[in-house]
Protein backbone atom coordinates (compact mmCIF):
# COMPACT_ATOMS: atom_id res chain seq x y z
CA UNK A 1 0.00 0.00 0.00
CA UNK A 2 1.23 3.47 -0.80
CA UNK A 3 -1.01 4.90 1.87
CA UNK A 4 1.75 5.36 4.40
CA UNK A 5 3.53 7.84 2.23
CA UNK A 6 0.27 9.53 1.42
CA UNK A 7 -0.52 10.01 5.07
CA UNK A 8 2.81 11.62 5.73
CA UNK A 9 2.31 13.89 2.76
CA UNK A 10 -1.00 14.90 4.21
CA UNK A 11 0.68 15.81 7.44
CA UNK A 12 3.24 17.90 5.63
CA UNK A 13 3.26 21.62 5.12
CA UNK A 14 1.00 21.28 2.12
CA UNK A 15 -1.79 19.43 3.90
CA UNK A 16 -4.27 21.93 2.57
CA UNK A 17 -3.42 21.14 -1.03
CA UNK A 18 -2.84 17.42 -0.93
CA UNK A 19 -6.25 16.63 0.51
CA UNK A 20 -9.09 14.70 -0.97
CA UNK A 21 -10.54 17.43 -3.10
CA UNK A 22 -8.94 16.07 -6.27
CA UNK A 23 -10.39 12.66 -7.03
CA UNK A 24 -8.00 12.19 -9.94
CA UNK A 25 -5.04 12.24 -7.65
CA UNK A 26 -6.47 10.04 -4.96
CA UNK A 27 -7.29 7.39 -7.50
CA UNK A 28 -3.59 6.58 -7.53
CA UNK A 29 -3.85 4.94 -4.13
CA UNK A 30 -3.65 1.17 -4.02
CA UNK A 31 -7.04 -0.39 -4.61
CA UNK A 32 -7.72 -3.79 -3.12
CA UNK A 33 -9.49 -6.10 -5.56
CA UNK A 34 -13.27 -5.89 -5.46
CA UNK A 35 -15.38 -9.00 -5.94
CA UNK A 36 -16.43 -9.14 -9.54
CA UNK A 37 -20.03 -10.26 -9.24
CA UNK A 38 -22.74 -8.02 -7.89
CA UNK A 39 -25.15 -9.31 -5.28
CA UNK A 40 -27.91 -9.14 -7.87
CA UNK A 41 -25.99 -11.43 -10.22
CA UNK A 42 -25.20 -13.83 -7.39
CA UNK A 43 -28.88 -14.06 -6.61
CA UNK A 44 -29.87 -14.53 -10.22
CA UNK A 45 -27.26 -17.24 -10.61
CA UNK A 46 -28.43 -19.03 -7.48
CA UNK A 47 -32.09 -18.82 -8.39
CA UNK A 48 -31.55 -20.01 -11.94
CA UNK A 49 -29.42 -22.96 -10.77
CA UNK A 50 -32.13 -24.01 -8.33
CA UNK A 51 -34.78 -23.44 -11.00
CA UNK A 52 -32.89 -25.58 -13.47
CA UNK A 53 -32.57 -28.48 -11.03
CA UNK A 54 -36.25 -28.13 -10.16
CA UNK A 55 -37.29 -28.17 -13.82
CA UNK A 56 -35.07 -31.16 -14.56
CA UNK A 57 -36.63 -33.24 -11.82
CA UNK A 58 -40.21 -32.05 -12.19
CA UNK A 59 -40.46 -32.42 -15.94
CA UNK A 60 -37.88 -35.19 -16.19
CA UNK A 61 -36.10 -33.27 -18.92
CA UNK A 62 -33.16 -35.65 -19.06
CA UNK A 63 -35.40 -38.67 -19.50
CA UNK A 64 -34.00 -40.39 -16.42
CA UNK A 65 -37.45 -41.83 -15.73
CA UNK A 66 -37.21 -40.91 -12.07
CA UNK A 67 -39.67 -42.51 -9.68
CA UNK A 68 -43.03 -40.75 -9.56
CA UNK A 69 -42.55 -39.75 -5.90
CA UNK A 70 -39.53 -37.58 -6.85
CA UNK A 71 -41.67 -35.54 -9.17
CA UNK A 72 -44.48 -35.29 -6.70
CA UNK A 73 -42.15 -33.96 -4.06
CA UNK A 74 -40.29 -31.62 -6.40
CA UNK A 75 -43.31 -30.05 -8.07
CA UNK A 76 -44.55 -27.84 -5.19
CA UNK A 77 -41.07 -27.27 -3.78
CA UNK A 78 -40.70 -23.59 -4.80
CA UNK A 79 -43.88 -22.74 -2.92
CA UNK A 80 -42.68 -24.64 0.16
CA UNK A 81 -39.37 -22.82 0.05
CA UNK A 82 -41.04 -19.42 -0.31
CA UNK A 83 -43.46 -20.07 2.51
CA UNK A 84 -40.80 -21.35 4.87
CA UNK A 85 -38.52 -18.44 4.07
CA UNK A 86 -41.43 -16.09 4.76
CA UNK A 87 -42.09 -17.78 8.09
CA UNK A 88 -38.42 -17.68 8.99
CA UNK A 89 -38.27 -13.97 8.16
CA UNK A 90 -41.35 -13.11 10.18
CA UNK A 91 -40.17 -15.15 13.14
CA UNK A 92 -36.68 -13.66 13.05
CA UNK A 93 -37.84 -10.06 12.76
CA UNK A 94 -40.51 -10.60 15.42
CA UNK A 95 -38.02 -12.17 17.79
CA UNK A 96 -35.49 -9.42 17.25
CA UNK A 97 -38.08 -6.71 17.84
CA UNK A 98 -39.06 -8.48 21.07
CA UNK A 99 -35.49 -8.67 22.37
CA UNK A 100 -34.54 -5.15 21.22
CA UNK A 101 -32.96 -3.61 24.33
CA UNK A 102 -34.56 -0.51 25.82
CA UNK A 103 -31.66 1.40 27.24
CA UNK A 104 -33.45 3.16 30.09
CA UNK A 105 -30.31 3.15 32.19
CA UNK A 106 -28.31 4.80 29.44
CA UNK A 107 -30.91 7.54 29.08
CA UNK A 108 -30.94 8.16 32.82
CA UNK A 109 -27.16 8.25 32.99
CA UNK A 110 -27.09 10.72 30.12
CA UNK A 111 -29.59 13.02 31.79
CA UNK A 112 -27.49 13.11 34.94
CA UNK A 113 -24.33 13.77 32.98
CA UNK A 114 -26.07 16.59 31.12
CA UNK A 115 -26.85 18.27 34.42
CA UNK A 116 -23.28 17.80 35.60
CA UNK A 117 -21.90 19.08 32.31
CA UNK A 118 -24.06 22.20 32.31
CA UNK A 119 -22.96 23.09 35.81
CA UNK A 120 -19.31 22.49 35.05
CA UNK A 121 -19.45 24.43 31.78
CA UNK A 122 -21.10 27.37 33.49
CA UNK A 123 -18.26 27.40 36.02
CA UNK A 124 -15.78 27.40 33.18
CA UNK A 125 -17.47 30.50 31.81
CA UNK A 126 -19.61 29.20 28.98
CA UNK A 127 -22.61 31.34 28.16
CA UNK A 128 -25.36 29.08 26.86
CA UNK B 1 -8.55 30.12 31.54
CA UNK B 2 -6.05 27.30 31.51
CA UNK B 3 -6.31 26.06 27.97
CA UNK B 4 -3.54 23.49 27.90
CA UNK B 5 -4.05 20.59 30.22
CA UNK B 6 -1.41 17.93 29.99
CA UNK B 7 -3.07 14.63 29.20
CA UNK B 8 -1.84 11.30 30.57
CA UNK B 9 -0.66 10.50 27.07
CA UNK B 10 -0.48 6.89 25.97
CA UNK B 11 2.78 7.11 24.12
CA UNK B 12 2.16 5.11 20.99
CA UNK B 13 1.72 7.94 18.53
CA UNK B 14 -1.92 7.18 17.88
CA UNK B 15 -4.21 10.16 17.65
CA UNK B 16 -7.96 10.19 17.28
CA UNK B 17 -9.74 12.94 15.37
CA UNK B 18 -13.42 13.20 16.15
CA UNK B 19 -15.49 14.74 13.38
CA UNK B 20 -18.61 16.51 14.59
CA UNK B 21 -20.76 17.83 11.77
CA UNK B 22 -23.29 20.23 13.30
CA UNK B 23 -26.36 22.09 12.19
CA UNK B 24 -28.35 23.90 14.87
CA UNK B 25 -26.77 22.01 17.76
CA UNK B 26 -26.23 24.96 20.11
CA UNK B 27 -27.75 23.03 23.01
CA UNK B 28 -26.01 19.74 22.35
CA UNK B 29 -22.53 20.77 21.23
CA UNK B 30 -21.19 21.89 24.64
CA UNK B 31 -22.53 18.72 26.20
CA UNK B 32 -21.04 16.35 23.65
CA UNK B 33 -17.71 18.17 23.82
CA UNK B 34 -17.75 18.01 27.62
CA UNK B 35 -18.39 14.28 27.49
CA UNK B 36 -15.68 13.73 24.90
CA UNK B 37 -13.14 15.65 26.98
CA UNK B 38 -14.20 13.69 30.05
CA UNK B 39 -13.81 10.24 28.53
CA UNK B 40 -10.66 11.00 26.56
CA UNK B 41 -9.18 12.58 29.68
CA UNK B 42 -9.92 9.46 31.69
CA UNK B 43 -8.64 7.01 29.10
CA UNK B 44 -5.60 9.09 28.19
CA UNK B 45 -5.73 8.71 24.42
CA UNK B 46 -4.53 11.61 22.29
CA UNK B 47 -7.38 13.35 20.49
CA UNK B 48 -8.79 16.39 18.77
CA UNK B 49 -12.38 17.43 18.12
CA UNK B 50 -13.15 18.92 14.74
CA UNK B 51 -16.42 20.85 14.62
CA UNK B 52 -17.79 21.27 11.13
CA UNK B 53 -20.67 23.68 11.41
CA UNK B 54 -22.73 24.25 8.31
CA UNK B 55 -23.72 27.86 8.94
CA UNK B 56 -26.24 27.13 11.70
CA UNK B 57 -28.56 30.10 12.20
CA UNK B 58 -28.88 29.31 15.92
CA UNK B 59 -25.32 30.34 16.77
CA UNK B 60 -23.72 26.92 17.10
CA UNK B 61 -20.45 28.38 15.87
CA UNK B 62 -20.32 31.05 18.60
CA UNK B 63 -20.81 28.34 21.21
CA UNK B 64 -18.05 26.32 19.55
CA UNK B 65 -15.72 29.34 19.74
CA UNK B 66 -16.38 29.62 23.46
CA UNK B 67 -15.63 25.93 23.87
CA UNK B 68 -12.39 26.41 21.98
CA UNK B 69 -11.37 29.09 24.49
CA UNK B 70 -12.19 26.77 27.37
CA UNK B 71 -10.55 23.60 26.13
CA UNK B 72 -7.82 24.93 23.90
CA UNK B 73 -7.20 25.32 20.18
CA UNK B 74 -5.28 22.08 20.03
CA UNK B 75 -8.28 20.12 21.26
CA UNK B 76 -11.17 21.91 19.54
CA UNK B 77 -10.75 22.76 15.89
CA UNK B 78 -13.36 24.80 14.06
CA UNK B 79 -13.79 24.14 10.39
CA UNK B 80 -17.09 25.83 9.54
CA UNK B 81 -18.68 25.95 6.13
CA UNK B 82 -20.96 28.67 4.80
CA UNK B 83 -24.08 26.59 4.27
CA UNK B 84 -25.56 23.16 4.61
CA UNK B 85 -23.72 20.89 2.22
CA UNK B 86 -24.43 17.40 3.46
CA UNK B 87 -22.78 14.79 5.61
CA UNK B 88 -20.45 13.16 3.09
CA UNK B 89 -18.74 16.40 2.14
CA UNK B 90 -18.59 17.38 5.82
CA UNK B 91 -16.49 14.27 6.48
CA UNK B 92 -14.21 15.03 3.55
CA UNK B 93 -13.87 18.62 4.68
CA UNK B 94 -13.15 17.62 8.27
CA UNK B 95 -10.74 14.88 7.27
CA UNK B 96 -8.61 17.33 5.30
CA UNK B 97 -7.84 19.11 8.55
CA UNK B 98 -7.51 16.05 10.76
CA UNK B 99 -4.06 15.34 12.18
CA UNK B 100 -4.99 12.01 13.78
CA UNK B 101 -4.27 8.64 12.20
CA UNK B 102 -7.73 7.51 13.29
CA UNK B 103 -11.02 9.24 12.59
CA UNK B 104 -14.13 8.88 14.71
CA UNK B 105 -17.44 9.93 13.28
CA UNK B 106 -20.50 10.37 15.44
CA UNK B 107 -23.65 12.44 15.73
CA UNK B 108 -23.45 15.61 17.77
CA UNK B 109 -27.00 15.26 19.08
CA UNK B 110 -26.06 13.07 22.08
CA UNK B 111 -27.60 9.93 20.62
CA UNK B 112 -24.05 8.54 20.50
CA UNK B 113 -22.38 8.50 23.89
CA UNK B 114 -18.62 9.16 24.03
CA UNK B 115 -18.26 6.57 26.79
CA UNK B 116 -18.12 3.93 24.05
CA UNK B 117 -15.11 5.45 22.32
CA UNK B 118 -12.50 3.83 24.61
CA UNK B 119 -14.22 0.50 23.81
CA UNK B 120 -14.00 1.27 20.09
CA UNK B 121 -10.29 1.99 20.47
CA UNK B 122 -9.62 -1.18 22.43
CA UNK B 123 -11.59 -3.20 19.90
CA UNK B 124 -9.61 -1.67 17.06
CA UNK B 125 -6.30 -2.53 18.74
CA UNK B 126 -7.47 -6.05 19.56
CA UNK B 127 -7.78 -7.11 15.92
CA UNK B 128 -6.04 -4.20 14.17
CA UNK B 129 -9.40 -3.59 12.48
CA UNK B 130 -9.66 -1.15 9.61
CA UNK B 131 -12.92 0.12 10.99
CA UNK B 132 -14.95 -0.38 14.13
CA UNK B 133 -18.67 0.13 13.96
CA UNK B 134 -21.07 0.67 16.82
CA UNK B 135 -24.01 -1.72 16.73
CA UNK B 136 -27.47 -1.33 18.25
CA UNK B 137 -28.41 -4.84 17.29
CA UNK B 138 -26.03 -7.03 19.26
CA UNK B 139 -24.96 -7.79 22.79
CA UNK B 140 -25.85 -5.05 25.21
CA UNK B 141 -26.56 -2.68 22.37
CA UNK B 142 -29.98 -1.13 22.08
CA UNK B 143 -32.06 1.98 21.70
CA UNK B 144 -33.93 4.39 23.87
CA UNK B 145 -37.03 6.32 22.89
CA UNK B 146 -38.25 4.09 20.07
CA UNK B 147 -41.80 2.83 19.88
CA UNK B 148 -42.82 -0.54 18.50
CA UNK B 149 -43.36 0.79 14.99
CA UNK B 150 -39.89 2.29 14.86
CA UNK B 151 -38.33 -0.90 16.19
CA UNK B 152 -40.21 -3.01 13.69
CA UNK B 153 -39.15 -0.86 10.75
CA UNK B 154 -35.57 -0.84 11.97
CA UNK B 155 -35.37 -4.59 12.47
CA UNK B 156 -37.23 -5.30 9.24
CA UNK B 157 -35.01 -3.02 7.19
CA UNK B 158 -31.94 -4.52 8.82
CA UNK B 159 -33.09 -8.07 8.10
CA UNK B 160 -33.83 -7.26 4.47
CA UNK B 161 -30.42 -5.67 4.11
CA UNK B 162 -28.68 -8.64 5.69
CA UNK B 163 -30.44 -11.03 3.31
CA UNK B 164 -29.78 -9.01 0.18
CA UNK B 165 -26.27 -7.70 0.82
CA UNK B 166 -24.71 -10.08 3.36
CA UNK B 167 -22.47 -7.24 4.51
CA UNK B 168 -20.76 -8.95 7.44
CA UNK B 169 -21.75 -6.29 9.96
CA UNK B 170 -24.87 -6.12 12.05
CA UNK B 171 -25.57 -2.37 12.07
CA UNK B 172 -25.38 -0.77 8.66
CA UNK B 173 -27.26 2.46 9.12
CA UNK B 174 -25.56 3.52 12.34
CA UNK B 175 -23.14 6.41 12.13
CA UNK B 176 -20.97 5.89 15.20
CA UNK B 177 -17.72 4.53 13.85
CA UNK B 178 -13.97 4.59 14.09
CA UNK B 179 -11.89 4.40 10.91
CA UNK B 180 -8.24 4.26 10.12
CA UNK B 181 -7.75 7.54 8.35
CA UNK B 182 -6.51 6.07 5.09
CA UNK B 183 -9.40 3.62 5.07
CA UNK B 184 -11.94 6.38 5.48
CA UNK B 185 -10.23 8.33 2.71
CA UNK B 186 -10.42 5.44 0.31
CA UNK B 187 -14.06 4.76 1.21
CA UNK B 188 -15.04 8.38 0.80
CA UNK B 189 -13.71 8.32 -2.73
CA UNK B 190 -16.16 5.61 -3.62
CA UNK B 191 -19.32 6.34 -1.70
CA UNK B 192 -21.93 8.38 -3.46
CA UNK B 193 -25.15 7.74 -1.51
CA UNK B 194 -26.95 10.14 0.83
CA UNK B 195 -28.59 9.82 4.21
CA UNK B 196 -29.02 6.41 5.80
CA UNK B 197 -27.78 4.72 2.67
CA UNK B 198 -24.47 6.56 2.89
CA UNK B 199 -23.55 4.78 6.12
CA UNK B 200 -24.69 1.50 4.61
CA UNK B 201 -22.62 2.01 1.49
CA UNK B 202 -19.53 2.70 3.60
CA UNK B 203 -19.81 -0.73 5.21
CA UNK B 204 -20.65 -2.52 1.99
CA UNK B 205 -17.73 -0.95 0.14
CA UNK B 206 -15.46 -1.70 3.09
CA UNK B 207 -16.39 -5.36 2.81
CA UNK B 208 -15.91 -5.25 -0.94
CA UNK B 209 -12.41 -3.85 -0.49
CA UNK B 210 -11.60 -6.57 2.06
CA UNK B 211 -11.25 -4.18 4.96
CA UNK B 212 -11.75 -5.75 8.37
CA UNK B 213 -14.67 -4.66 10.53
CA UNK B 214 -14.97 -4.88 14.30
CA UNK B 215 -18.19 -4.21 16.18
CA UNK B 216 -18.96 -2.74 19.59
CA UNK B 217 -22.47 -2.80 21.07
CA UNK B 218 -23.75 0.71 21.77
CA UNK B 219 -26.86 2.17 23.30
CA UNK B 220 -28.52 4.68 21.03
CA UNK B 221 -30.44 7.32 22.93
CA UNK B 222 -32.67 9.05 20.42
CA UNK B 223 -32.44 12.82 20.21
CA UNK B 224 -32.97 14.50 23.54
CA UNK B 225 -33.62 17.85 21.90
CA UNK B 226 -35.35 18.11 18.58
CA UNK B 227 -37.39 15.61 16.69
CA UNK B 228 -35.97 12.51 15.10
CA UNK B 229 -37.20 11.76 11.67
CA UNK B 230 -38.43 8.57 10.09
CA UNK B 231 -41.19 9.18 7.62
CA UNK B 232 -42.37 7.63 4.38
CA UNK B 233 -39.76 9.58 2.42
CA UNK B 234 -36.91 8.12 4.44
CA UNK B 235 -38.23 4.62 3.92
CA UNK B 236 -38.61 5.06 0.17
CA UNK B 237 -35.12 6.49 -0.24
CA UNK B 238 -33.73 3.72 1.96
CA UNK B 239 -35.29 1.03 -0.24
CA UNK B 240 -34.06 2.76 -3.38
CA UNK B 241 -30.56 2.96 -1.97
CA UNK B 242 -30.64 -0.64 -0.86
CA UNK B 243 -31.68 -1.84 -4.30
CA UNK B 244 -29.01 0.32 -5.93
CA UNK B 245 -26.35 -1.26 -3.73
CA UNK B 246 -27.87 -4.67 -4.42
CA UNK B 247 -27.53 -4.18 -8.16
CA UNK B 248 -24.14 -2.48 -8.18
CA UNK B 249 -21.98 -4.07 -5.50
CSV table of N, CA and C in Angstrom, one decimal, chain B residues 110-197:
chain,number,residue,atom,x,y,z
B,110,UNK,N,-26.1,13.9,20.8
B,110,UNK,CA,-26.1,13.1,22.1
B,110,UNK,C,-26.7,11.7,22.0
B,111,UNK,N,-27.1,11.3,20.8
B,111,UNK,CA,-27.6,9.9,20.6
B,111,UNK,C,-26.4,8.9,20.7
B,112,UNK,N,-25.2,9.4,20.4
B,112,UNK,CA,-24.1,8.5,20.5
B,112,UNK,C,-23.3,9.0,21.7
B,113,UNK,N,-23.1,8.1,22.6
B,113,UNK,CA,-22.4,8.5,23.9
B,113,UNK,C,-20.9,8.3,23.8
B,114,UNK,N,-20.1,9.3,24.1
B,114,UNK,CA,-18.6,9.2,24.0
B,114,UNK,C,-18.0,8.1,24.9
B,115,UNK,N,-18.8,7.6,25.9
B,115,UNK,CA,-18.3,6.6,26.8
B,115,UNK,C,-17.9,5.3,26.0
B,116,UNK,N,-18.4,5.1,24.8
B,116,UNK,CA,-18.1,3.9,24.1
B,116,UNK,C,-16.8,4.0,23.3
B,117,UNK,N,-16.3,5.3,23.2
B,117,UNK,CA,-15.1,5.5,22.3
B,117,UNK,C,-13.9,4.7,22.8
B,118,UNK,N,-13.6,4.7,24.1
B,118,UNK,CA,-12.5,3.8,24.6
B,118,UNK,C,-12.7,2.4,24.2
B,119,UNK,N,-14.0,1.9,24.2
B,119,UNK,CA,-14.2,0.5,23.8
B,119,UNK,C,-13.9,0.3,22.3
B,120,UNK,N,-14.3,1.3,21.5
B,120,UNK,CA,-14.0,1.3,20.1
B,120,UNK,C,-12.5,1.1,19.9
B,121,UNK,N,-11.7,1.9,20.6
B,121,UNK,CA,-10.3,2.0,20.5
B,121,UNK,C,-9.7,0.6,20.9
B,122,UNK,N,-10.1,0.1,22.0
B,122,UNK,CA,-9.6,-1.2,22.4
B,122,UNK,C,-10.0,-2.3,21.4
B,123,UNK,N,-11.2,-2.2,20.9
B,123,UNK,CA,-11.6,-3.2,19.9
B,123,UNK,C,-10.7,-3.1,18.7
B,124,UNK,N,-10.4,-1.9,18.2
B,124,UNK,CA,-9.6,-1.7,17.1
B,124,UNK,C,-8.2,-2.3,17.3
B,125,UNK,N,-7.6,-2.0,18.4
B,125,UNK,CA,-6.3,-2.5,18.7
B,125,UNK,C,-6.3,-4.1,18.8
B,126,UNK,N,-7.3,-4.6,19.4
B,126,UNK,CA,-7.5,-6.0,19.6
B,126,UNK,C,-7.3,-6.8,18.3
B,127,UNK,N,-7.9,-6.4,17.2
B,127,UNK,CA,-7.8,-7.1,15.9
B,127,UNK,C,-7.2,-6.3,14.8
B,128,UNK,N,-6.6,-5.2,15.2
B,128,UNK,CA,-6.0,-4.2,14.2
B,128,UNK,C,-7.1,-4.0,13.1
B,129,UNK,N,-8.3,-3.8,13.5
B,129,UNK,CA,-9.4,-3.6,12.5
B,129,UNK,C,-9.2,-2.3,11.7
B,130,UNK,N,-9.7,-2.3,10.4
B,130,UNK,CA,-9.7,-1.1,9.6
B,130,UNK,C,-10.8,-0.2,10.0
B,131,UNK,N,-11.9,-0.7,10.4
B,131,UNK,CA,-12.9,0.1,11.0
B,131,UNK,C,-13.7,-0.6,12.1
B,132,UNK,N,-14.1,0.2,13.0
B,132,UNK,CA,-14.9,-0.4,14.1
B,132,UNK,C,-16.3,0.3,14.1
B,133,UNK,N,-17.3,-0.5,14.1
B,133,UNK,CA,-18.7,0.1,14.0
B,133,UNK,C,-19.5,-0.1,15.2
B,134,UNK,N,-20.2,0.9,15.7
B,134,UNK,CA,-21.1,0.7,16.8
B,134,UNK,C,-22.3,-0.1,16.3
B,135,UNK,N,-22.8,-1.0,17.2
B,135,UNK,CA,-24.0,-1.7,16.7
B,135,UNK,C,-25.1,-1.7,17.8
B,136,UNK,N,-26.3,-1.3,17.3
B,136,UNK,CA,-27.5,-1.3,18.3
B,136,UNK,C,-28.1,-2.7,18.3
B,137,UNK,N,-27.7,-3.6,17.5
B,137,UNK,CA,-28.4,-4.8,17.3
B,137,UNK,C,-27.8,-6.0,18.0
B,138,UNK,N,-26.7,-5.9,18.7
B,138,UNK,CA,-26.0,-7.0,19.3
B,138,UNK,C,-25.6,-6.8,20.7
B,139,UNK,N,-25.4,-7.9,21.4
B,139,UNK,CA,-25.0,-7.8,22.8
B,139,UNK,C,-25.8,-6.9,23.6
B,140,UNK,N,-25.1,-6.0,24.4
B,140,UNK,CA,-25.8,-5.1,25.2
B,140,UNK,C,-26.3,-3.8,24.5
B,141,UNK,N,-26.1,-3.8,23.2
B,141,UNK,CA,-26.6,-2.7,22.4
B,141,UNK,C,-28.1,-2.5,22.4
B,142,UNK,N,-28.5,-1.3,22.1
B,142,UNK,CA,-30.0,-1.1,22.1
B,142,UNK,C,-30.3,0.3,21.8
B,143,UNK,N,-31.6,0.6,22.0
B,143,UNK,CA,-32.1,2.0,21.7
B,143,UNK,C,-32.9,2.5,22.9
B,144,UNK,N,-33.0,3.8,22.9
B,144,UNK,CA,-33.9,4.4,23.9
B,144,UNK,C,-34.8,5.4,23.1
B,145,UNK,N,-36.1,5.3,23.5
B,145,UNK,CA,-37.0,6.3,22.9
B,145,UNK,C,-37.7,5.9,21.6
B,146,UNK,N,-37.6,4.6,21.3
B,146,UNK,CA,-38.3,4.1,20.1
B,146,UNK,C,-39.5,3.3,20.4
B,147,UNK,N,-40.6,3.6,19.7
B,147,UNK,CA,-41.8,2.8,19.9
B,147,UNK,C,-41.8,1.5,19.0
B,148,UNK,N,-42.8,0.8,19.2
B,148,UNK,CA,-42.8,-0.5,18.5
B,148,UNK,C,-42.7,-0.4,17.0
B,149,UNK,N,-43.4,0.6,16.4
B,149,UNK,CA,-43.4,0.8,15.0
B,149,UNK,C,-41.9,1.0,14.5
B,150,UNK,N,-41.2,1.9,15.2
B,150,UNK,CA,-39.9,2.3,14.9
B,150,UNK,C,-39.0,1.1,15.0
B,151,UNK,N,-39.2,0.3,16.0
B,151,UNK,CA,-38.3,-0.9,16.2
B,151,UNK,C,-38.6,-1.9,15.1
B,152,UNK,N,-39.8,-2.1,14.7
B,152,UNK,CA,-40.2,-3.0,13.7
B,152,UNK,C,-39.6,-2.6,12.3
B,153,UNK,N,-39.7,-1.3,12.0
B,153,UNK,CA,-39.2,-0.9,10.7
B,153,UNK,C,-37.6,-1.1,10.8
B,154,UNK,N,-37.0,-0.7,11.9
B,154,UNK,CA,-35.6,-0.8,12.0
B,154,UNK,C,-35.1,-2.3,11.8
B,155,UNK,N,-35.7,-3.2,12.5
B,155,UNK,CA,-35.4,-4.6,12.5
B,155,UNK,C,-35.7,-5.2,11.1
B,156,UNK,N,-36.8,-4.8,10.6
B,156,UNK,CA,-37.2,-5.3,9.2
B,156,UNK,C,-36.3,-4.8,8.2
B,157,UNK,N,-35.9,-3.6,8.2
B,157,UNK,CA,-35.0,-3.0,7.2
B,157,UNK,C,-33.6,-3.7,7.3
B,158,UNK,N,-33.2,-3.9,8.6
B,158,UNK,CA,-31.9,-4.5,8.8
B,158,UNK,C,-31.9,-6.0,8.3
B,159,UNK,N,-33.0,-6.7,8.6
B,159,UNK,CA,-33.1,-8.1,8.1
B,159,UNK,C,-33.0,-8.1,6.6
B,160,UNK,N,-33.8,-7.3,5.9
B,160,UNK,CA,-33.8,-7.3,4.5
B,160,UNK,C,-32.4,-7.0,3.9
B,161,UNK,N,-31.8,-6.0,4.5
B,161,UNK,CA,-30.4,-5.7,4.1
B,161,UNK,C,-29.5,-6.8,4.3
B,162,UNK,N,-29.6,-7.5,5.4
B,162,UNK,CA,-28.7,-8.6,5.7
B,162,UNK,C,-28.9,-9.7,4.6
B,163,UNK,N,-30.1,-10.0,4.3
B,163,UNK,CA,-30.4,-11.0,3.3
B,163,UNK,C,-29.9,-10.6,1.9
B,164,UNK,N,-30.1,-9.4,1.5
B,164,UNK,CA,-29.8,-9.0,0.2
B,164,UNK,C,-28.3,-8.8,0.0
B,165,UNK,N,-27.6,-8.1,1.0
B,165,UNK,CA,-26.3,-7.7,0.8
B,165,UNK,C,-25.2,-8.5,1.5
B,166,UNK,N,-25.6,-9.3,2.5
B,166,UNK,CA,-24.7,-10.1,3.4
B,166,UNK,C,-23.4,-9.3,3.7
B,167,UNK,N,-23.6,-8.2,4.4
B,167,UNK,CA,-22.5,-7.2,4.5
B,167,UNK,C,-21.4,-7.6,5.6
B,168,UNK,N,-21.7,-8.6,6.4
B,168,UNK,CA,-20.8,-8.9,7.4
B,168,UNK,C,-20.6,-7.9,8.6
B,169,UNK,N,-21.7,-7.2,8.8
B,169,UNK,CA,-21.7,-6.3,10.0
B,169,UNK,C,-23.2,-6.2,10.3
B,170,UNK,N,-23.5,-6.0,11.6
B,170,UNK,CA,-24.9,-6.1,12.0
B,170,UNK,C,-25.6,-4.8,12.0
B,171,UNK,N,-24.9,-3.7,12.1
B,171,UNK,CA,-25.6,-2.4,12.1
B,171,UNK,C,-25.1,-1.5,10.9
B,172,UNK,N,-25.9,-1.4,9.9
B,172,UNK,CA,-25.4,-0.8,8.7
B,172,UNK,C,-25.7,0.7,8.6
B,173,UNK,N,-26.8,1.1,9.3
B,173,UNK,CA,-27.3,2.5,9.1
B,173,UNK,C,-26.8,3.3,10.3
B,174,UNK,N,-26.1,2.7,11.2
B,174,UNK,CA,-25.6,3.5,12.3
B,174,UNK,C,-24.4,4.4,11.9
B,175,UNK,N,-24.2,5.5,12.6
B,175,UNK,CA,-23.1,6.4,12.1
B,175,UNK,C,-22.2,6.7,13.2
B,176,UNK,N,-21.9,5.7,14.1
B,176,UNK,CA,-21.0,5.9,15.2
B,176,UNK,C,-19.8,4.9,14.9
B,177,UNK,N,-18.8,5.4,14.3
B,177,UNK,CA,-17.7,4.5,13.8
B,177,UNK,C,-16.3,5.1,14.0
B,178,UNK,N,-15.4,4.2,14.1
B,178,UNK,CA,-14.0,4.6,14.1
B,178,UNK,C,-13.3,4.0,12.8
B,179,UNK,N,-12.6,4.8,12.1
B,179,UNK,CA,-11.9,4.4,10.9
B,179,UNK,C,-10.4,4.7,11.0
B,180,UNK,N,-9.6,3.8,10.4
B,180,UNK,CA,-8.2,4.3,10.1
B,180,UNK,C,-8.4,5.4,9.1
B,181,UNK,N,-7.5,6.4,9.2
B,181,UNK,CA,-7.8,7.5,8.4
B,181,UNK,C,-7.7,7.2,6.9
B,182,UNK,N,-6.7,6.4,6.5
B,182,UNK,CA,-6.5,6.1,5.1
B,182,UNK,C,-7.7,5.2,4.6
B,183,UNK,N,-8.3,4.4,5.5
B,183,UNK,CA,-9.4,3.6,5.1
B,183,UNK,C,-10.6,4.5,4.8
B,184,UNK,N,-10.8,5.5,5.7
B,184,UNK,CA,-11.9,6.4,5.5
B,184,UNK,C,-11.7,7.2,4.2
B,185,UNK,N,-10.5,7.6,3.9
B,185,UNK,CA,-10.2,8.3,2.7
B,185,UNK,C,-10.6,7.5,1.5
B,186,UNK,N,-10.2,6.2,1.5
B,186,UNK,CA,-10.4,5.4,0.3
B,186,UNK,C,-11.9,5.1,0.2
B,187,UNK,N,-12.6,5.0,1.3
B,187,UNK,CA,-14.1,4.8,1.2
B,187,UNK,C,-14.8,6.0,0.7
B,188,UNK,N,-14.4,7.1,1.2
B,188,UNK,CA,-15.0,8.4,0.8
B,188,UNK,C,-14.9,8.6,-0.7
B,189,UNK,N,-13.8,8.2,-1.3
B,189,UNK,CA,-13.7,8.3,-2.7
B,189,UNK,C,-14.8,7.6,-3.5
B,190,UNK,N,-15.3,6.5,-2.9
B,190,UNK,CA,-16.2,5.6,-3.6
B,190,UNK,C,-17.6,5.8,-3.3
B,191,UNK,N,-17.9,6.3,-2.1
B,191,UNK,CA,-19.3,6.3,-1.7
B,191,UNK,C,-20.0,7.6,-2.2
B,192,UNK,N,-21.2,7.3,-2.8
B,192,UNK,CA,-21.9,8.4,-3.5
B,192,UNK,C,-23.3,8.6,-2.8
B,193,UNK,N,-23.8,7.7,-2.0
B,193,UNK,CA,-25.2,7.7,-1.5
B,193,UNK,C,-25.3,8.9,-0.5
B,194,UNK,N,-26.6,9.1,-0.2
B,194,UNK,CA,-26.9,10.1,0.8
B,194,UNK,C,-27.7,9.5,2.0
B,195,UNK,N,-27.7,10.2,3.1
B,195,UNK,CA,-28.6,9.8,4.2
B,195,UNK,C,-28.2,8.5,4.8
B,196,UNK,N,-29.2,7.7,5.2
B,196,UNK,CA,-29.0,6.4,5.8
B,196,UNK,C,-28.2,5.5,4.9
B,197,UNK,N,-28.4,5.6,3.6
B,197,UNK,CA,-27.8,4.7,2.7
B,197,UNK,C,-26.3,5.0,2.6
